[in-house]
């Protein structure tokens, strides 16, 4: 093994690249050498980035490349939130990682109102991760035969996918046609994993089988964007991706008054004019909500989810009704992509964050932990939506952020 200083000098002289340091030093020494080299090249110090609890030997070839350290983000908790789900039952503290002052306080007040009103009822309606390769044909002539071929070979295709994972299970294949192109949208149950690696590996194997047995089908790309990963699309909103979750709560008149300092009619009116009319006028197809993205992102960062999937995981709908003087509120998230095993969930702080909610790792039966987690996320989203609508009704948004969320106080 070379010494760190020698490796740093080699890199500065341009004799090796950053990632080649992994071949010359033990994992954690390599992380330090990369940071030191970068500091010398740029003439700056990066001691905070270098100070991390992450053991690079644990994440090398698993979670990130060219690692020089880590960034830290403040982590707060909200709750307890009372959740009446099929998997999550009881009172939960939820970790939120954010740098937006007032956000945690906001969701916390919402969770207080929800819990005092008896809690959130929540259901996971569908649980399917998708991958959709695109196939090109010379002519449309072959397409009906191709669709028939897929239909007749579903069992064979299932056997192929079963051979690549003990948790991924193919549920359905939905074809879409445009001219001489066909997309096959494969939907899988993926246990407690979010499932993108699992599903991609399985579908690549299926594509090999298809090309061997139906040679006029040319699989151009294993992801043809009808999946749709990390993109907000109608196909995700209509058919779902990951978990499709719906949650509801009835907020009592007294709680609306004492905790949220508002009334049901005003909150409902703001929901209709802001989240429905305003969104329609602004031209969004799937974001009829106030700030799902705030809550989903903060939980995703805290718990090691794939943060780019906030794009579709934060799409959804907030619905309200006035019942007497109480407020009925529901949130629907068609494509909430979460896992409690795999990906970034294994990092030390993310693992602890999942354990705050009692959802780290494999569930018994498999899949139950991820569904429990999805129910908690949706309940937290509902708390955040309720509170922001109330805060807007009270005209306290600017005031709250001036008090809790400004770097430069005047
Ligand atoms: C900030 C509050 C909650 C104060 O609200 P308040 O009623 O003055 O607070 P309070 O001191 O009376 O306390 C009431 C409860 O609020 C919570 N609470 C209160 N303070 C804290 C705190 N420091 N830390 C943690 N929790 C806090 C806590 O639950 C507390 O109960 P307690 O625990 O005392 O029994 C309120 O003014 C508020 O919610 N404002 C709105 C802020 C907000 O919602 N921001 C969201 C982000 S905005 C954004 O990013 C998206 C947006 C808006 O642009 C999207 C769009 O266009 O719609
Ligand atoms: N490849 C791609 O195209 C993309 C990948 N990603 C990345 O994919 C990663 C997530 O992929 P994902 O497939 O979720 O995770 P992993 O690739 O980490 O796979 C999960 C692993 O956990 C095992 N496992 C053990 N217990 C369980 C259980 N109870 N439920 C489910 N699996 C279990 C699975 O075994 P087994 O399979 O044998 O059952 C599998 O090996 C993230 O890092 C994300 O950023 C994101 C987008 C696209």
Short mmCIF file of C-alpha atoms and ligand atoms in Angstrom, two decimals:
data_model
loop_
_atom_site.label_atom_id
_atom_site.label_comp_id
_atom_site.label_asym_id
_atom_site.label_seq_id
_atom_site.Cartn_x
_atom_site.Cartn_y
_atom_site.Cartn_z
CA UNK A 1 0.00 0.00 0.00
CA UNK A 2 1.27 3.52 -0.79
CA UNK A 3 1.30 6.38 1.70
CA UNK A 4 -1.53 8.97 1.59
CA UNK A 5 0.91 11.85 0.83
CA UNK A 6 2.45 10.00 -2.12
CA UNK A 7 -0.99 9.30 -3.57
CA UNK A 8 -2.06 12.93 -3.13
CA UNK A 9 1.06 14.13 -5.01
CA UNK A 10 0.49 11.60 -7.79
CA UNK A 11 -3.05 12.88 -8.26
CA UNK A 12 -1.96 16.53 -8.26
CA UNK A 13 0.68 15.72 -10.91
CA UNK A 14 -2.17 14.23 -13.00
CA UNK A 15 -0.73 10.69 -12.98
CA UNK A 16 -3.89 9.13 -11.55
CA UNK A 17 -7.56 10.07 -11.39
CA UNK A 18 -9.66 10.50 -8.24
CA UNK A 19 -11.38 7.12 -8.50
CA UNK A 20 -8.09 5.25 -9.10
CA UNK A 21 -7.07 6.14 -5.54
CA UNK A 22 -9.39 3.30 -4.44
CA UNK A 23 -6.91 0.84 -6.02
CA UNK A 24 -3.94 2.27 -4.10
CA UNK A 25 -5.21 2.82 -0.54
CA UNK A 26 -7.53 1.24 2.02
CA UNK A 27 -11.05 2.64 1.62
CA UNK A 28 -11.07 5.28 4.38
CA UNK A 29 -7.51 6.39 3.59
CA UNK A 30 -8.59 6.79 -0.04
CA UNK A 31 -11.47 9.04 1.04
CA UNK A 32 -9.02 11.23 3.01
CA UNK A 33 -6.49 11.33 0.14
CA UNK A 34 -9.12 12.50 -2.35
CA UNK A 35 -10.19 15.30 0.00
CA UNK A 36 -6.61 16.38 0.71
CA UNK A 37 -5.82 16.44 -3.01
CA UNK A 38 -8.89 18.51 -3.76
CA UNK A 39 -8.01 20.93 -0.94
CA UNK A 40 -4.52 21.40 -2.44
CA UNK A 41 -5.81 21.82 -6.00
CA UNK A 42 -8.41 24.41 -4.94
CA UNK A 43 -6.39 26.04 -2.15
CA UNK A 44 -9.25 25.71 0.34
CA UNK A 45 -9.93 23.67 3.48
CA UNK A 46 -12.76 21.14 3.68
CA UNK A 47 -12.56 19.96 7.32
CA UNK A 48 -16.33 19.82 7.86
CA UNK A 49 -16.89 17.66 4.80
CA UNK A 50 -14.11 15.43 6.06
CA UNK A 51 -15.68 14.98 9.47
CA UNK A 52 -18.16 12.13 9.07
CA UNK A 53 -19.32 8.95 10.82
CA UNK A 54 -19.53 7.17 7.47
CA UNK A 55 -17.13 4.25 7.15
CA UNK A 56 -16.24 4.37 3.44
CA UNK A 57 -15.34 0.68 3.42
CA UNK A 58 -19.03 0.02 4.17
CA UNK A 59 -20.35 2.07 1.27
CA UNK A 60 -17.64 1.57 -1.36
CA UNK A 61 -19.10 -0.06 -4.48
CA UNK A 62 -22.53 0.17 -2.84
CA UNK A 63 -23.62 3.77 -2.37
CA UNK A 64 -21.28 6.35 -3.90
CA UNK A 65 -18.06 6.88 -5.88
CA UNK A 66 -15.20 9.40 -5.65
CA UNK A 67 -16.22 10.03 -2.02
CA UNK A 68 -14.41 12.84 -0.11
CA UNK A 69 -16.62 12.94 3.02
CA UNK A 70 -20.23 13.85 3.65
CA UNK A 71 -22.58 16.80 4.02
CA UNK A 72 -24.73 17.15 7.10
CA UNK A 73 -28.28 18.42 7.25
CA UNK A 74 -30.15 19.35 10.44
CA UNK A 75 -32.54 16.66 11.58
CA UNK A 76 -35.66 17.50 13.57
CA UNK A 77 -38.54 15.40 14.78
CA UNK A 78 -42.27 15.93 14.63
CA UNK A 79 -44.93 14.16 16.55
CA UNK A 80 -46.17 12.07 18.01
CA UNK A 81 -48.53 11.55 15.08
CA UNK A 82 -51.31 9.06 15.76
CA UNK A 83 -51.57 6.68 12.81
CA UNK A 84 -54.40 4.20 12.31
CA UNK A 85 -53.07 2.20 9.38
CA UNK A 86 -53.13 -1.44 8.41
CA UNK A 87 -49.40 -1.67 9.20
CA UNK A 88 -48.58 1.44 11.27
CA UNK A 89 -50.69 1.49 14.41
CA UNK A 90 -49.97 3.90 17.25
CA UNK A 91 -48.10 7.13 17.93
CA UNK A 92 -44.98 7.87 15.85
CA UNK A 93 -42.17 10.42 15.97
CA UNK A 94 -41.05 11.27 12.43
CA UNK A 95 -37.57 12.57 11.50
CA UNK A 96 -37.38 15.47 9.02
CA UNK A 97 -34.04 16.62 7.55
CA UNK A 98 -34.23 20.16 6.24
CA UNK A 99 -32.64 23.61 6.18
CA UNK A 100 -35.98 25.38 5.76
CA UNK A 101 -36.70 27.13 9.04
CA UNK A 102 -40.38 26.89 10.15
CA UNK A 103 -41.02 23.68 8.21
CA UNK A 104 -40.58 21.30 11.15
CA UNK A 105 -42.59 23.58 13.44
CA UNK A 106 -45.31 23.69 10.81
CA UNK A 107 -45.62 19.92 10.40
CA UNK A 108 -45.35 19.54 14.17
CA UNK A 109 -48.34 21.79 14.76
CA UNK A 110 -50.28 19.87 12.10
CA UNK A 111 -49.43 16.58 13.79
CA UNK A 112 -50.62 17.96 17.13
CA UNK A 113 -53.96 18.95 15.59
CA UNK A 114 -54.33 15.59 13.86
CA UNK A 115 -53.45 13.56 16.95
CA UNK A 116 -55.78 15.57 19.23
CA UNK A 117 -58.53 14.80 16.69
CA UNK A 118 -57.99 11.03 16.93
CA UNK A 119 -55.26 10.53 14.32
CA UNK A 120 -54.95 9.68 10.65
CA UNK A 121 -56.60 6.70 8.96
CA UNK A 122 -54.37 5.47 6.13
CA UNK A 123 -54.38 2.73 3.45
CA UNK A 124 -51.80 1.46 0.96
CA UNK A 125 -53.98 0.73 -2.08
CA UNK A 126 -51.30 -0.58 -4.44
CA UNK A 127 -47.64 -1.58 -4.16
CA UNK A 128 -45.85 -1.90 -7.50
CA UNK A 129 -42.47 -0.70 -8.76
CA UNK A 130 -42.21 -0.40 -12.53
CA UNK A 131 -39.69 -0.56 -15.37
CA UNK A 132 -40.72 -0.03 -19.01
CA UNK A 133 -38.25 -0.92 -21.77
CA UNK A 134 -38.87 0.42 -25.28
CA UNK A 135 -38.83 -1.97 -28.29
CA UNK A 136 -38.40 -0.83 -31.88
CA UNK A 137 -39.91 -2.69 -34.88
CA UNK A 138 -39.24 -2.20 -38.59
CA UNK A 139 -42.98 -2.03 -39.21
CA UNK A 140 -46.25 -2.03 -37.25
CA UNK A 141 -47.04 -5.33 -39.04
CA UNK A 142 -45.32 -7.30 -36.26
CA UNK A 143 -46.84 -5.48 -33.30
CA UNK A 144 -50.07 -7.51 -32.80
CA UNK A 145 -48.02 -10.74 -32.91
CA UNK A 146 -45.58 -9.26 -30.39
CA UNK A 147 -48.35 -8.36 -27.95
CA UNK A 148 -49.78 -11.89 -28.35
CA UNK A 149 -46.30 -13.36 -27.76
CA UNK A 150 -45.97 -11.44 -24.49
CA UNK A 151 -49.45 -12.51 -23.36
CA UNK A 152 -48.72 -16.17 -24.12
CA UNK A 153 -45.36 -16.09 -22.33
CA UNK A 154 -46.31 -14.34 -19.08
CA UNK A 155 -45.63 -17.47 -16.97
CA UNK A 156 -42.23 -17.99 -18.61
CA UNK A 157 -41.39 -14.32 -18.02
CA UNK A 158 -42.43 -14.65 -14.37
CA UNK A 159 -40.06 -17.60 -13.96
CA UNK A 160 -37.22 -15.52 -15.42
CA UNK A 161 -37.86 -12.63 -13.03
CA UNK A 162 -38.19 -15.01 -10.06
CA UNK A 163 -34.68 -16.29 -10.83
CA UNK A 164 -33.15 -12.83 -10.26
CA UNK A 165 -34.58 -11.99 -6.82
CA UNK A 166 -36.19 -13.75 -3.89
CA UNK A 167 -38.33 -10.67 -3.11
CA UNK A 168 -39.20 -9.13 -6.50
CA UNK A 169 -42.44 -10.60 -7.88
CA UNK A 170 -43.86 -9.67 -11.29
CA UNK A 171 -47.54 -8.66 -11.03
CA UNK A 172 -48.41 -7.37 -14.50
CA UNK A 173 -47.14 -6.24 -17.90
CA UNK A 174 -48.94 -3.31 -19.55
CA UNK A 175 -48.14 -2.52 -23.19
CA UNK A 176 -48.21 0.95 -24.78
CA UNK A 177 -47.79 1.52 -28.54
CA UNK A 178 -46.68 4.56 -30.51
CA UNK A 179 -46.05 3.96 -34.25
CA UNK A 180 -43.45 1.22 -34.62
CA UNK A 181 -42.44 1.46 -30.92
CA UNK A 182 -43.77 -0.63 -28.03
CA UNK A 183 -43.24 -0.06 -24.33
CA UNK A 184 -43.87 -2.90 -21.88
CA UNK A 185 -44.50 -1.49 -18.40
CA UNK A 186 -43.49 -4.26 -15.98
CA UNK A 187 -44.92 -3.91 -12.43
CA UNK A 188 -43.35 -5.74 -9.48
CA UNK A 189 -43.89 -6.15 -5.79
CA UNK A 190 -40.46 -5.58 -4.25
CA UNK A 191 -40.87 -6.48 -0.57
CA UNK A 192 -39.34 -3.86 1.73
CA UNK A 193 -36.99 -2.49 -0.94
CA UNK A 194 -37.89 0.54 -3.06
CA UNK A 195 -36.93 -1.86 -5.83
CA UNK A 196 -35.30 0.01 -8.69
CA UNK A 197 -32.16 -2.14 -8.86
CA UNK A 198 -34.17 -5.31 -8.32
CA UNK A 199 -36.65 -4.52 -11.08
CA UNK A 200 -34.05 -3.27 -13.55
CA UNK A 201 -31.95 -6.43 -13.19
CA UNK A 202 -35.06 -8.59 -13.68
CA UNK A 203 -36.31 -6.68 -16.73
CA UNK A 204 -32.88 -6.73 -18.42
CA UNK A 205 -33.02 -10.53 -18.25
CA UNK A 206 -36.56 -10.55 -19.69
CA UNK A 207 -35.42 -8.32 -22.56
CA UNK A 208 -32.71 -10.88 -23.43
CA UNK A 209 -35.39 -13.61 -23.51
CA UNK A 210 -37.67 -11.49 -25.72
CA UNK A 211 -34.95 -10.63 -28.22
CA UNK A 212 -33.89 -14.28 -28.48
CA UNK A 213 -37.44 -15.53 -29.03
CA UNK A 214 -38.96 -12.63 -30.96
CA UNK A 215 -36.01 -11.41 -33.07
CA UNK A 216 -37.85 -8.54 -34.81
CA UNK A 217 -38.20 -6.82 -31.41
CA UNK A 218 -35.19 -4.63 -30.82
CA UNK A 219 -34.92 -3.55 -27.16
CA UNK A 220 -33.41 -0.08 -27.47
CA UNK A 221 -33.35 0.81 -23.78
CA UNK A 222 -34.34 -0.99 -20.59
CA UNK A 223 -35.86 2.30 -19.44
CA UNK A 224 -38.06 3.89 -22.10
CA UNK A 225 -39.50 6.60 -19.80
CA UNK A 226 -42.94 4.98 -19.53
CA UNK A 227 -41.72 3.65 -16.14
CA UNK A 228 -41.51 6.68 -15.20
CA UNK A 229 -38.54 7.01 -12.84
CA UNK A 230 -37.66 10.45 -11.50
CA UNK A 231 -40.15 12.15 -13.80
CA UNK A 232 -43.62 13.44 -13.00
CA UNK A 233 -45.95 11.80 -15.52
CA UNK A 234 -49.60 10.93 -16.06
CA UNK A 235 -48.79 7.24 -16.23
CA UNK A 236 -47.49 7.38 -12.65
CA UNK A 237 -50.50 9.35 -11.46
CA UNK A 238 -53.00 7.07 -13.16
CA UNK A 239 -51.49 3.62 -12.62
CA UNK A 240 -49.30 4.34 -9.56
CA UNK A 241 -45.62 3.66 -8.96
CA UNK A 242 -44.18 2.39 -5.69
CA UNK A 243 -46.92 2.72 -3.10
CA UNK A 244 -50.29 4.31 -3.83
CA UNK A 245 -51.41 5.67 -0.48
CA UNK A 246 -54.50 7.49 0.74
CA UNK A 247 -54.91 9.05 4.19
CA UNK A 248 -57.73 10.93 5.93
CA UNK A 249 -58.53 12.71 9.19
CA UNK A 250 -61.47 14.54 10.71
CA UNK A 251 -60.21 17.65 12.50
CA UNK A 252 -62.50 18.75 15.31
CA UNK A 253 -63.82 22.31 15.43
CA UNK A 254 -62.27 22.93 18.88
CA UNK A 255 -58.84 21.72 17.72
CA UNK A 256 -59.01 23.87 14.58
CA UNK A 257 -59.69 26.84 16.84
CA UNK A 258 -57.24 26.16 19.67
CA UNK A 259 -54.27 24.64 17.80
CA UNK A 260 -54.64 25.94 14.24
CA UNK A 261 -56.35 29.22 15.18
CA UNK A 262 -58.70 28.95 12.20
CA UNK A 263 -62.03 27.51 11.08
CA UNK A 264 -63.03 24.65 8.80
CA UNK A 265 -64.80 26.76 6.17
CA UNK A 266 -61.83 29.06 5.59
CA UNK A 267 -59.32 26.20 5.36
CA UNK A 268 -61.63 24.39 2.91
CA UNK A 269 -62.09 27.50 0.80
CA UNK A 270 -58.32 28.03 0.60
CA UNK A 271 -57.82 24.38 -0.34
CA UNK A 272 -60.29 24.67 -3.24
CA UNK A 273 -59.02 27.99 -4.56
CA UNK A 274 -55.31 27.36 -3.97
CA UNK A 275 -54.71 23.63 -4.39
CA UNK A 276 -57.35 22.97 -7.07
CA UNK A 277 -58.17 26.17 -8.96
CA UNK A 278 -54.70 27.66 -8.56
CA UNK A 279 -52.95 24.46 -9.62
CA UNK A 280 -55.27 24.01 -12.62
CA UNK A 281 -54.73 27.60 -13.69
CA UNK A 282 -50.98 27.20 -13.25
CA UNK A 283 -51.08 24.14 -15.48
CA UNK A 284 -49.91 21.22 -13.35
CA UNK A 285 -51.45 17.82 -14.04
CA UNK A 286 -50.65 15.98 -10.82
CA UNK A 287 -49.69 18.37 -8.01
CA UNK A 288 -52.99 19.45 -6.51
CA UNK A 289 -51.43 20.07 -3.13
CA UNK A 290 -49.66 22.79 -1.15
CA UNK A 291 -46.35 21.27 -0.12
CA UNK A 292 -46.19 17.46 -0.28
CA UNK A 293 -42.65 17.99 -1.60
CA UNK A 294 -41.53 19.64 1.65
CA UNK A 295 -42.46 16.68 3.81
CA UNK A 296 -41.54 13.93 1.35
CA UNK A 297 -38.10 15.46 0.69
CA UNK A 298 -37.30 15.96 4.37
CA UNK A 299 -38.22 12.35 5.19
CA UNK A 300 -36.39 11.03 2.10
CA UNK A 301 -33.17 12.80 3.09
CA UNK A 302 -33.45 11.66 6.71
CA UNK A 303 -34.05 8.01 5.86
CA UNK A 304 -31.78 7.35 2.87
CA UNK A 305 -34.40 7.21 0.14
CA UNK A 306 -33.45 8.07 -3.45
CA UNK A 307 -34.07 11.82 -3.24
CA UNK A 308 -34.51 12.28 -7.00
CA UNK A 309 -37.70 10.25 -6.69
CA UNK A 310 -39.27 13.15 -4.80
CA UNK A 311 -40.25 14.29 -8.31
CA UNK A 312 -43.07 11.74 -8.56
CA UNK A 313 -43.37 10.78 -4.89
CA UNK A 314 -44.57 14.30 -4.09
CA UNK A 315 -47.32 14.35 -6.69
CA UNK A 316 -50.83 14.05 -5.31
CA UNK A 317 -54.06 15.55 -4.17
CA UNK A 318 -55.38 17.26 -1.03
CA UNK A 319 -59.14 17.02 -0.61
CA UNK A 320 -61.24 18.78 2.06
CA UNK A 321 -64.90 18.85 3.11
CA UNK A 322 -66.66 20.83 5.81
CA UNK A 323 -68.63 18.47 8.06
CA UNK A 324 -70.70 20.47 10.53
CA UNK A 325 -67.97 22.74 11.86
CA UNK A 326 -65.30 20.03 11.63
CA UNK A 327 -62.90 19.66 8.71
CA UNK A 328 -62.48 16.43 6.74
CA UNK A 329 -59.08 16.32 5.02
CA UNK A 330 -57.47 13.62 2.89
CA UNK A 331 -54.25 13.28 0.94
CA UNK A 332 -53.68 10.87 -1.95
CA UNK A 333 -50.16 9.99 -3.08
CA UNK A 334 -50.28 7.81 -6.23
CA UNK A 335 -46.54 7.14 -6.50
CA UNK A 336 -44.74 7.14 -3.18
CA UNK A 337 -41.46 5.26 -3.72
CA UNK A 338 -40.00 4.19 -0.39
CA UNK A 339 -37.96 1.33 1.03
CA UNK A 340 -36.71 0.25 4.45
CA UNK A 341 -33.91 -1.93 3.07
CA UNK A 342 -31.40 -1.35 0.25
CA UNK A 343 -30.09 1.89 -1.25
CA UNK A 344 -29.17 4.57 1.28
CA UNK A 345 -31.19 3.05 4.13
CA UNK A 346 -28.08 1.22 5.35
CA UNK A 347 -26.05 4.38 6.08
CA UNK A 348 -25.56 4.88 9.84
CA UNK A 349 -27.62 8.04 10.41
CA UNK A 350 -30.33 7.05 7.93
CA UNK A 351 -30.67 3.64 9.60
CA UNK A 352 -31.15 5.32 12.98
CA UNK A 353 -33.73 7.68 11.48
CA UNK A 354 -35.72 4.69 10.20
CA UNK A 355 -35.44 3.05 13.62
CA UNK A 356 -37.10 6.13 15.23
CA UNK A 357 -40.26 4.96 13.44
CA UNK A 358 -39.52 1.26 14.03
CA UNK A 359 -39.23 0.52 10.32
CA UNK A 360 -35.59 -0.27 9.60
CA UNK A 361 -34.87 -3.38 7.54
CA UNK A 362 -36.89 -6.41 6.57
CA UNK A 363 -40.48 -6.70 7.75
CA UNK A 364 -42.25 -9.82 8.89
CA UNK A 365 -43.77 -10.71 6.48
CA UNK A 366 -41.44 -9.05 3.91
CA UNK A 367 -43.00 -5.87 2.54
CA UNK A 368 -44.84 -5.00 5.76
CA UNK A 369 -42.12 -2.62 6.98
CA UNK A 370 -42.08 -0.59 3.76
CA UNK A 371 -45.90 -0.38 3.79
CA UNK A 372 -45.82 0.73 7.44
CA UNK A 373 -43.28 3.39 6.49
CA UNK A 374 -45.42 4.54 3.54
CA UNK A 375 -48.41 4.91 5.90
CA UNK A 376 -46.34 7.05 8.29
CA UNK A 377 -45.07 9.23 5.42
CA UNK A 378 -48.61 9.83 4.13
CA UNK A 379 -49.83 10.68 7.65
CA UNK A 380 -47.02 13.22 8.02
CA UNK A 381 -47.84 14.70 4.62
CA UNK A 382 -51.45 15.13 5.76
CA UNK A 383 -50.27 16.91 8.93
CA UNK A 384 -48.12 19.27 6.86
CA UNK A 385 -50.89 20.04 4.38
CA UNK A 386 -53.41 20.74 7.13
CA UNK A 387 -51.09 23.10 8.95
CA UNK A 388 -49.94 25.07 5.92
CA UNK A 389 -53.54 25.64 4.80
CA UNK A 390 -54.35 26.87 8.33
CA UNK A 391 -51.23 29.06 8.42
CA UNK A 392 -52.26 30.67 5.13
CA UNK A 393 -55.75 31.21 6.53
CA UNK A 394 -54.19 32.96 9.54
CA UNK A 395 -51.84 34.99 7.33
CA UNK A 396 -48.90 33.77 9.40
CA UNK A 397 -46.66 32.38 6.63
CA UNK A 398 -44.38 35.41 6.21
CA UNK A 399 -44.34 36.10 9.96
CA UNK A 400 -43.39 32.52 10.84
CA UNK A 401 -40.58 32.42 8.31
CA UNK A 402 -39.29 35.82 9.42
CA UNK A 403 -39.12 34.45 12.99
CA UNK A 404 -37.84 30.91 12.32
CA UNK A 405 -36.44 30.85 8.82
CA UNK A 406 -34.21 33.82 7.93
CA UNK A 407 -30.43 33.62 7.86
CA UNK A 408 -30.01 37.42 8.01
CA UNK A 409 -32.13 38.90 10.79
CA UNK A 410 -32.74 42.61 10.38
C1 LIG B 1 -44.46 28.29 12.95
C2 LIG B 1 -45.88 28.06 13.44
C3 LIG B 1 -46.13 26.55 13.64
C4 LIG B 1 -46.10 28.78 14.75
O1 LIG B 1 -47.42 28.65 15.11
P1 LIG B 1 -47.98 29.13 16.54
O2 LIG B 1 -49.40 28.73 16.58
O3 LIG B 1 -47.63 30.54 16.79
O4 LIG B 1 -47.13 28.22 17.51
P2 LIG B 1 -47.26 28.02 19.07
O5 LIG B 1 -46.01 28.58 19.66
O6 LIG B 1 -48.58 28.48 19.58
O7 LIG B 1 -47.23 26.40 19.17
C5 LIG B 1 -48.28 25.60 18.63
C6 LIG B 1 -47.69 24.26 18.17
O8 LIG B 1 -46.89 24.47 16.99
C7 LIG B 1 -45.72 23.63 17.06
N1 LIG B 1 -44.52 24.50 17.18
C8 LIG B 1 -44.48 25.83 17.29
N2 LIG B 1 -43.22 26.30 17.32
C9 LIG B 1 -42.42 25.22 17.22
C10 LIG B 1 -41.02 25.04 17.17
N3 LIG B 1 -40.17 26.08 17.25
N4 LIG B 1 -40.55 23.80 17.04
C11 LIG B 1 -41.38 22.74 16.95
N5 LIG B 1 -42.72 22.85 17.00
C12 LIG B 1 -43.25 24.08 17.12
C13 LIG B 1 -45.90 22.77 18.29
O9 LIG B 1 -46.60 21.60 17.95
C14 LIG B 1 -46.75 23.64 19.18
O10 LIG B 1 -47.48 22.92 20.13
P3 LIG B 1 -46.78 22.53 21.57
O11 LIG B 1 -45.69 21.55 21.25
O12 LIG B 1 -46.22 23.82 22.11
O13 LIG B 1 -47.90 21.95 22.37
C15 LIG B 1 -46.93 28.61 12.42
O14 LIG B 1 -46.81 30.01 12.29
C16 LIG B 1 -46.83 28.00 11.05
O15 LIG B 1 -47.13 26.85 10.85
N6 LIG B 1 -46.46 28.78 10.01
C17 LIG B 1 -46.38 28.29 8.67
C18 LIG B 1 -45.01 27.81 8.31
C19 LIG B 1 -45.09 26.79 7.19
O16 LIG B 1 -46.05 26.08 7.03
N7 LIG B 1 -44.06 26.67 6.43
C20 LIG B 1 -44.06 25.61 5.46
C21 LIG B 1 -43.12 25.84 4.49
S1 LIG B 1 -43.69 27.00 3.30
C22 LIG B 1 -43.10 26.38 1.81
O17 LIG B 1 -41.99 25.93 1.77
C23 LIG B 1 -44.04 26.12 0.71
C24 LIG B 1 -44.93 27.18 0.12
C25 LIG B 1 -45.74 27.90 1.19
O18 LIG B 1 -44.20 28.13 -0.63
C26 LIG B 1 -45.82 26.37 -0.81
C27 LIG B 1 -47.02 27.10 -1.30
O19 LIG B 1 -46.90 27.91 -2.23
O20 LIG B 1 -48.11 26.84 -0.77
N1 LIG B 2 -30.72 0.31 -11.39
C1 LIG B 2 -31.42 1.38 -11.67
O1 LIG B 2 -31.86 1.60 -12.79
C2 LIG B 2 -31.73 2.37 -10.61
C3 LIG B 2 -31.23 2.21 -9.35
N2 LIG B 2 -31.55 3.12 -8.36
C4 LIG B 2 -30.94 2.86 -7.06
O2 LIG B 2 -31.41 1.58 -6.66
C5 LIG B 2 -31.24 1.45 -5.26
C6 LIG B 2 -32.45 0.77 -4.70
O3 LIG B 2 -32.63 -0.46 -5.36
P1 LIG B 2 -33.35 -1.63 -4.58
O4 LIG B 2 -33.62 -2.70 -5.57
O5 LIG B 2 -34.47 -1.09 -3.79
O6 LIG B 2 -32.27 -2.02 -3.48
P2 LIG B 2 -31.04 -3.01 -3.54
O7 LIG B 2 -30.40 -3.02 -4.86
O8 LIG B 2 -30.19 -2.73 -2.36
O9 LIG B 2 -31.79 -4.41 -3.37
C7 LIG B 2 -32.40 -4.80 -2.19
C8 LIG B 2 -31.71 -6.03 -1.68
O10 LIG B 2 -32.25 -6.39 -0.43
C9 LIG B 2 -32.50 -7.78 -0.41
N3 LIG B 2 -33.57 -7.99 0.57
C10 LIG B 2 -33.41 -8.59 1.78
N4 LIG B 2 -34.55 -8.55 2.48
C11 LIG B 2 -35.46 -7.93 1.72
C12 LIG B 2 -36.83 -7.57 1.91
N5 LIG B 2 -37.48 -7.84 3.04
N6 LIG B 2 -37.46 -6.93 0.92
C13 LIG B 2 -36.84 -6.62 -0.23
N7 LIG B 2 -35.54 -6.94 -0.48
C14 LIG B 2 -34.86 -7.57 0.49
C15 LIG B 2 -32.83 -8.13 -1.84
O11 LIG B 2 -32.57 -9.51 -2.06
P3 LIG B 2 -33.25 -10.32 -3.28
O12 LIG B 2 -33.31 -9.44 -4.48
O13 LIG B 2 -32.38 -11.48 -3.48
O14 LIG B 2 -34.60 -10.71 -2.86
C16 LIG B 2 -31.86 -7.23 -2.60
O15 LIG B 2 -30.61 -7.85 -2.70
C17 LIG B 2 -31.05 2.84 -4.71
O16 LIG B 2 -29.70 3.03 -4.35
C18 LIG B 2 -31.39 3.72 -5.89
O17 LIG B 2 -30.72 4.95 -5.83
C19 LIG B 2 -32.40 4.15 -8.60
C20 LIG B 2 -32.94 4.34 -9.83
C21 LIG B 2 -32.59 3.52 -10.94
#
